mmCIF file of C-alpha atoms and ligand atoms in Angstrom:
data_model
loop_
_atom_site.group_PDB
_atom_site.id
_atom_site.type_symbol
_atom_site.label_atom_id
_atom_site.label_comp_id
_atom_site.label_asym_id
_atom_site.label_seq_id
_atom_site.Cartn_x
_atom_site.Cartn_y
_atom_site.Cartn_z
ATOM 1 C CA MET A 1 -0.036 0.044 -0.031
ATOM 2 C CA LYS A 2 1.377 3.341 -1.011
ATOM 3 C CA ILE A 3 1.683 6.054 1.695
ATOM 4 C CA SER A 4 -0.699 9.036 1.508
ATOM 5 C CA ALA A 5 0.359 12.596 0.625
ATOM 6 C CA THR A 6 0.102 13.669 4.275
ATOM 7 C CA ILE A 7 2.452 10.886 5.570
ATOM 8 C CA GLN A 8 4.805 11.431 2.615
ATOM 9 C CA SER A 9 4.971 15.123 3.507
ATOM 10 C CA LEU A 10 5.611 14.399 7.120
ATOM 11 C CA ILE A 11 8.365 11.863 6.431
ATOM 12 C CA ASN A 12 10.003 14.422 4.243
ATOM 13 C CA GLU A 13 9.799 16.904 7.071
ATOM 14 C CA GLN A 14 11.412 14.287 9.298
ATOM 15 C CA ILE A 15 14.251 13.779 6.833
ATOM 16 C CA ASN A 16 14.840 17.509 6.949
ATOM 17 C CA LEU A 17 14.731 17.573 10.721
ATOM 18 C CA GLU A 18 17.336 14.724 10.950
ATOM 19 C CA LEU A 19 19.571 16.554 8.491
ATOM 20 C CA ALA A 20 19.145 19.790 10.473
ATOM 21 C CA SER A 21 20.174 17.851 13.518
ATOM 22 C CA ALA A 22 23.329 16.643 11.725
ATOM 23 C CA HIS A 23 24.057 20.422 10.929
ATOM 24 C CA LEU A 24 23.496 21.465 14.494
ATOM 25 C CA TYR A 25 25.738 18.764 15.907
ATOM 26 C CA MET A 26 28.411 19.596 13.327
ATOM 27 C CA ALA A 27 28.389 23.212 14.663
ATOM 28 C CA MET A 28 28.715 21.806 18.193
ATOM 29 C CA ALA A 29 31.616 19.518 17.140
ATOM 30 C CA SER A 30 33.391 22.546 15.664
ATOM 31 C CA TYR A 31 32.841 24.644 18.877
ATOM 32 C CA PHE A 32 34.556 21.887 20.953
ATOM 33 C CA LEU A 33 37.401 21.317 18.481
ATOM 34 C CA GLU A 34 38.168 25.031 18.564
ATOM 35 C CA ALA A 35 38.186 24.954 22.347
ATOM 36 C CA GLU A 36 40.615 21.972 22.237
ATOM 37 C CA LEU A 37 38.098 19.726 23.923
ATOM 38 C CA ARG A 38 38.543 16.929 21.362
ATOM 39 C CA GLY A 39 36.710 14.288 23.248
ATOM 40 C CA PHE A 40 33.548 16.386 23.233
ATOM 41 C CA GLY A 41 34.275 17.166 19.578
ATOM 42 C CA ASN A 42 34.480 13.430 18.769
ATOM 43 C CA PHE A 43 31.120 12.886 20.650
ATOM 44 C CA PHE A 44 29.437 15.293 18.311
ATOM 45 C CA ILE A 45 31.167 14.058 15.154
ATOM 46 C CA VAL A 46 29.716 10.622 16.000
ATOM 47 C CA GLN A 47 26.333 12.269 16.596
ATOM 48 C CA VAL A 48 26.473 13.816 13.137
ATOM 49 C CA GLN A 49 26.882 10.265 11.653
ATOM 50 C CA GLU A 50 23.951 9.052 13.727
ATOM 51 C CA GLU A 51 21.692 11.743 12.448
ATOM 52 C CA ASN A 52 22.742 11.213 8.824
ATOM 53 C CA TYR A 53 21.916 7.517 9.393
ATOM 54 C CA HIS A 54 18.503 8.435 10.779
ATOM 55 C CA ALA A 55 17.777 10.577 7.658
ATOM 56 C CA MET A 56 18.797 7.721 5.401
ATOM 57 C CA LYS A 57 16.645 5.296 7.335
ATOM 58 C CA HIS A 58 13.628 7.526 6.537
ATOM 59 C CA PHE A 59 14.840 7.906 3.028
ATOM 60 C CA HIS A 60 14.865 4.119 2.353
ATOM 61 C CA PHE A 61 11.485 3.611 3.951
ATOM 62 C CA LEU A 62 9.960 6.448 1.883
ATOM 63 C CA HIS A 63 11.103 4.577 -1.265
ATOM 64 C CA GLU A 64 9.883 1.199 0.004
ATOM 65 C CA VAL A 65 6.366 2.594 0.364
ATOM 66 C CA GLY A 66 6.158 4.362 -2.943
ATOM 67 C CA GLY A 67 6.901 7.832 -1.611
ATOM 68 C CA ARG A 68 8.937 10.627 -3.217
ATOM 69 C CA LEU A 69 11.772 12.623 -1.739
ATOM 70 C CA GLN A 70 11.118 16.310 -1.277
ATOM 71 C CA LEU A 71 14.112 18.027 0.305
ATOM 72 C CA ARG A 72 13.561 21.429 1.754
ATOM 73 C CA THR A 73 15.813 24.238 2.905
ATOM 74 C CA ILE A 74 17.705 23.710 6.137
ATOM 75 C CA GLU A 75 18.396 26.924 8.060
ATOM 76 C CA ALA A 76 21.860 27.376 9.447
ATOM 77 C CA PRO A 77 22.065 26.313 13.118
ATOM 78 C CA ILE A 78 23.216 28.375 16.057
ATOM 79 C CA ASP A 79 27.025 28.502 16.070
ATOM 80 C CA LYS A 80 27.657 30.621 19.186
ATOM 81 C CA PHE A 81 27.795 28.796 22.473
ATOM 82 C CA GLU A 82 28.489 30.156 25.914
ATOM 83 C CA ASN A 83 29.957 27.000 27.427
ATOM 84 C CA PRO A 84 29.704 23.228 27.326
ATOM 85 C CA ARG A 85 26.618 23.222 29.460
ATOM 86 C CA HIS A 86 24.886 25.608 27.038
ATOM 87 C CA VAL A 87 25.663 23.233 24.168
ATOM 88 C CA PHE A 88 24.074 20.243 25.889
ATOM 89 C CA GLN A 89 21.114 22.296 27.050
ATOM 90 C CA ILE A 90 20.411 23.112 23.376
ATOM 91 C CA ALA A 91 21.131 19.505 22.313
ATOM 92 C CA LEU A 92 18.668 18.185 24.814
ATOM 93 C CA GLU A 93 16.026 20.624 23.794
ATOM 94 C CA HIS A 94 16.619 19.735 20.149
ATOM 95 C CA GLU A 95 16.159 16.007 20.843
ATOM 96 C CA GLU A 96 12.931 16.704 22.764
ATOM 97 C CA LYS A 97 11.713 18.570 19.621
ATOM 98 C CA VAL A 98 12.592 15.627 17.387
ATOM 99 C CA THR A 99 10.730 13.185 19.764
ATOM 100 C CA LYS A 100 7.650 15.455 19.500
ATOM 101 C CA ALA A 101 7.888 15.322 15.687
ATOM 102 C CA ILE A 102 8.103 11.486 15.791
ATOM 103 C CA TYR A 103 5.001 11.349 18.049
ATOM 104 C CA HIS A 104 3.167 13.643 15.708
ATOM 105 C CA LEU A 105 3.980 11.451 12.784
ATOM 106 C CA ILE A 106 2.915 8.361 14.616
ATOM 107 C CA ASP A 107 -0.366 10.139 15.514
ATOM 108 C CA ALA A 108 -0.933 10.872 11.801
ATOM 109 C CA ALA A 109 -0.085 7.325 10.743
ATOM 110 C CA LEU A 110 -2.578 5.885 13.296
ATOM 111 C CA GLN A 111 -5.309 8.265 12.229
ATOM 112 C CA GLU A 112 -4.947 6.844 8.694
ATOM 113 C CA LYS A 113 -4.509 3.250 9.907
ATOM 114 C CA ASP A 114 -1.142 3.239 8.155
ATOM 115 C CA PHE A 115 0.386 0.464 10.243
ATOM 116 C CA ALA A 116 3.469 0.184 7.929
ATOM 117 C CA THR A 117 4.548 3.662 8.879
ATOM 118 C CA TYR A 118 3.536 3.091 12.506
ATOM 119 C CA THR A 119 5.715 -0.079 12.740
ATOM 120 C CA PHE A 120 8.612 1.654 10.987
ATOM 121 C CA LEU A 121 8.451 4.562 13.579
ATOM 122 C CA GLU A 122 8.630 2.321 16.585
ATOM 123 C CA TRP A 123 12.425 2.071 16.117
ATOM 124 C CA PHE A 124 12.619 5.820 16.336
ATOM 125 C CA VAL A 125 10.479 5.985 19.612
ATOM 126 C CA LYS A 126 13.202 3.778 21.199
ATOM 127 C CA GLU A 127 16.076 5.708 19.576
ATOM 128 C CA GLN A 128 14.646 8.999 20.943
ATOM 129 C CA ILE A 129 14.551 7.610 24.526
ATOM 130 C CA GLU A 130 18.354 6.937 24.130
ATOM 131 C CA GLU A 131 19.086 10.211 22.463
ATOM 132 C CA GLU A 132 17.334 12.307 25.075
ATOM 133 C CA ASN A 133 18.860 10.280 27.909
ATOM 134 C CA LEU A 134 22.358 10.632 26.391
ATOM 135 C CA MET A 135 22.111 14.428 26.224
ATOM 136 C CA ARG A 136 20.481 14.684 29.657
ATOM 137 C CA THR A 137 23.105 12.514 31.320
ATOM 138 C CA ILE A 138 26.034 14.532 30.040
ATOM 139 C CA LEU A 139 24.193 17.809 30.888
ATOM 140 C CA ARG A 140 23.764 16.580 34.467
ATOM 141 C CA LYS A 141 27.434 15.596 34.658
ATOM 142 C CA LEU A 142 28.429 19.079 33.434
ATOM 143 C CA GLU A 143 26.235 20.732 36.048
ATOM 144 C CA MET A 144 28.067 18.657 38.731
ATOM 145 C CA ILE A 145 31.448 19.439 37.241
ATOM 146 C CA GLY A 146 30.798 23.254 37.398
ATOM 147 C CA ASP A 147 34.087 25.097 37.225
ATOM 148 C CA ASN A 148 36.243 22.037 37.987
ATOM 149 C CA THR A 149 38.617 21.917 35.042
ATOM 150 C CA SER A 150 40.223 18.522 35.858
ATOM 151 C CA ALA A 151 36.658 16.941 36.056
ATOM 152 C CA LEU A 152 35.873 18.491 32.739
ATOM 153 C CA PHE A 153 39.028 16.945 31.143
ATOM 154 C CA PHE A 154 38.162 13.621 32.653
ATOM 155 C CA LEU A 155 34.703 13.741 30.940
ATOM 156 C CA ASN A 156 36.428 14.936 27.727
ATOM 157 C CA GLU A 157 38.653 11.784 27.889
ATOM 158 C CA GLU A 158 35.591 9.603 28.413
ATOM 159 C CA LEU A 159 33.785 11.069 25.431
ATOM 160 C CA SER A 160 36.893 10.650 23.155
ATOM 161 C CA LYS A 161 36.146 6.889 23.360
ATOM 162 C CA ARG A 162 32.784 7.112 21.661
ATOM 163 C CA SER A 163 32.769 5.512 18.191
ATOM 164 C CA TYR A 164 30.096 5.283 15.559
ATOM 165 C CA GLU A 165 28.040 2.141 15.499
ATOM 166 C CA PRO A 166 25.240 2.127 13.005
ATOM 167 C CA SER A 167 21.828 1.663 14.535
ATOM 168 C CA ASN A 168 23.429 1.562 18.018
ATOM 169 C CA GLY A 169 24.666 -1.993 17.561
ATOM 170 C CA GLU A 170 21.228 -3.197 16.300
ATOM 171 C CA LYS A 171 21.257 -5.110 13.018
ATOM 172 C CA GLU A 172 20.269 -3.119 9.956
ATOM 173 C CA GLU A 173 16.965 -4.374 8.572
HETATM 174 FE FE1 LIG B 1 17.846 11.604 14.819
HETATM 175 FE FE1 LIG B 2 19.128 12.725 17.546
#
């Protein structure tokens, strides 16, 4: 069954939102590399790859259900950050916005009894729990760290170990 024009449009919006997420996290990676906090920089470089992967996951689904890609303009993200805490506050708020968009899309799919889209989106519901939790955990750590530079470098070291694993270790369908 082909997806409706409404669902097609919402999936395209979601693709743009995932790409916009990649842009935002690239700006954050750059902020940290400039500040010589390379572990944090690495964390966001991996995050860029995750977001591009999300966009492509929607892209493939769109084609599987007879949809058409309609790319839209992506506005330049914020690129001035006050401090690491500010970065993670924005990242958390951004992930919460993405979660809302996924919920909205699920709501629309259920209204149309489009169970194919609904089932596809379940993966993103779980993914968003992880994404929000990840940003929230680091934000809390940064709040505890405060002005303690050695604690900040310790966290920076921890984040330098993050590497990209497609689908967070889950097998690609
Ligand atoms: Fe995403
Ligand atoms: Fe995300």
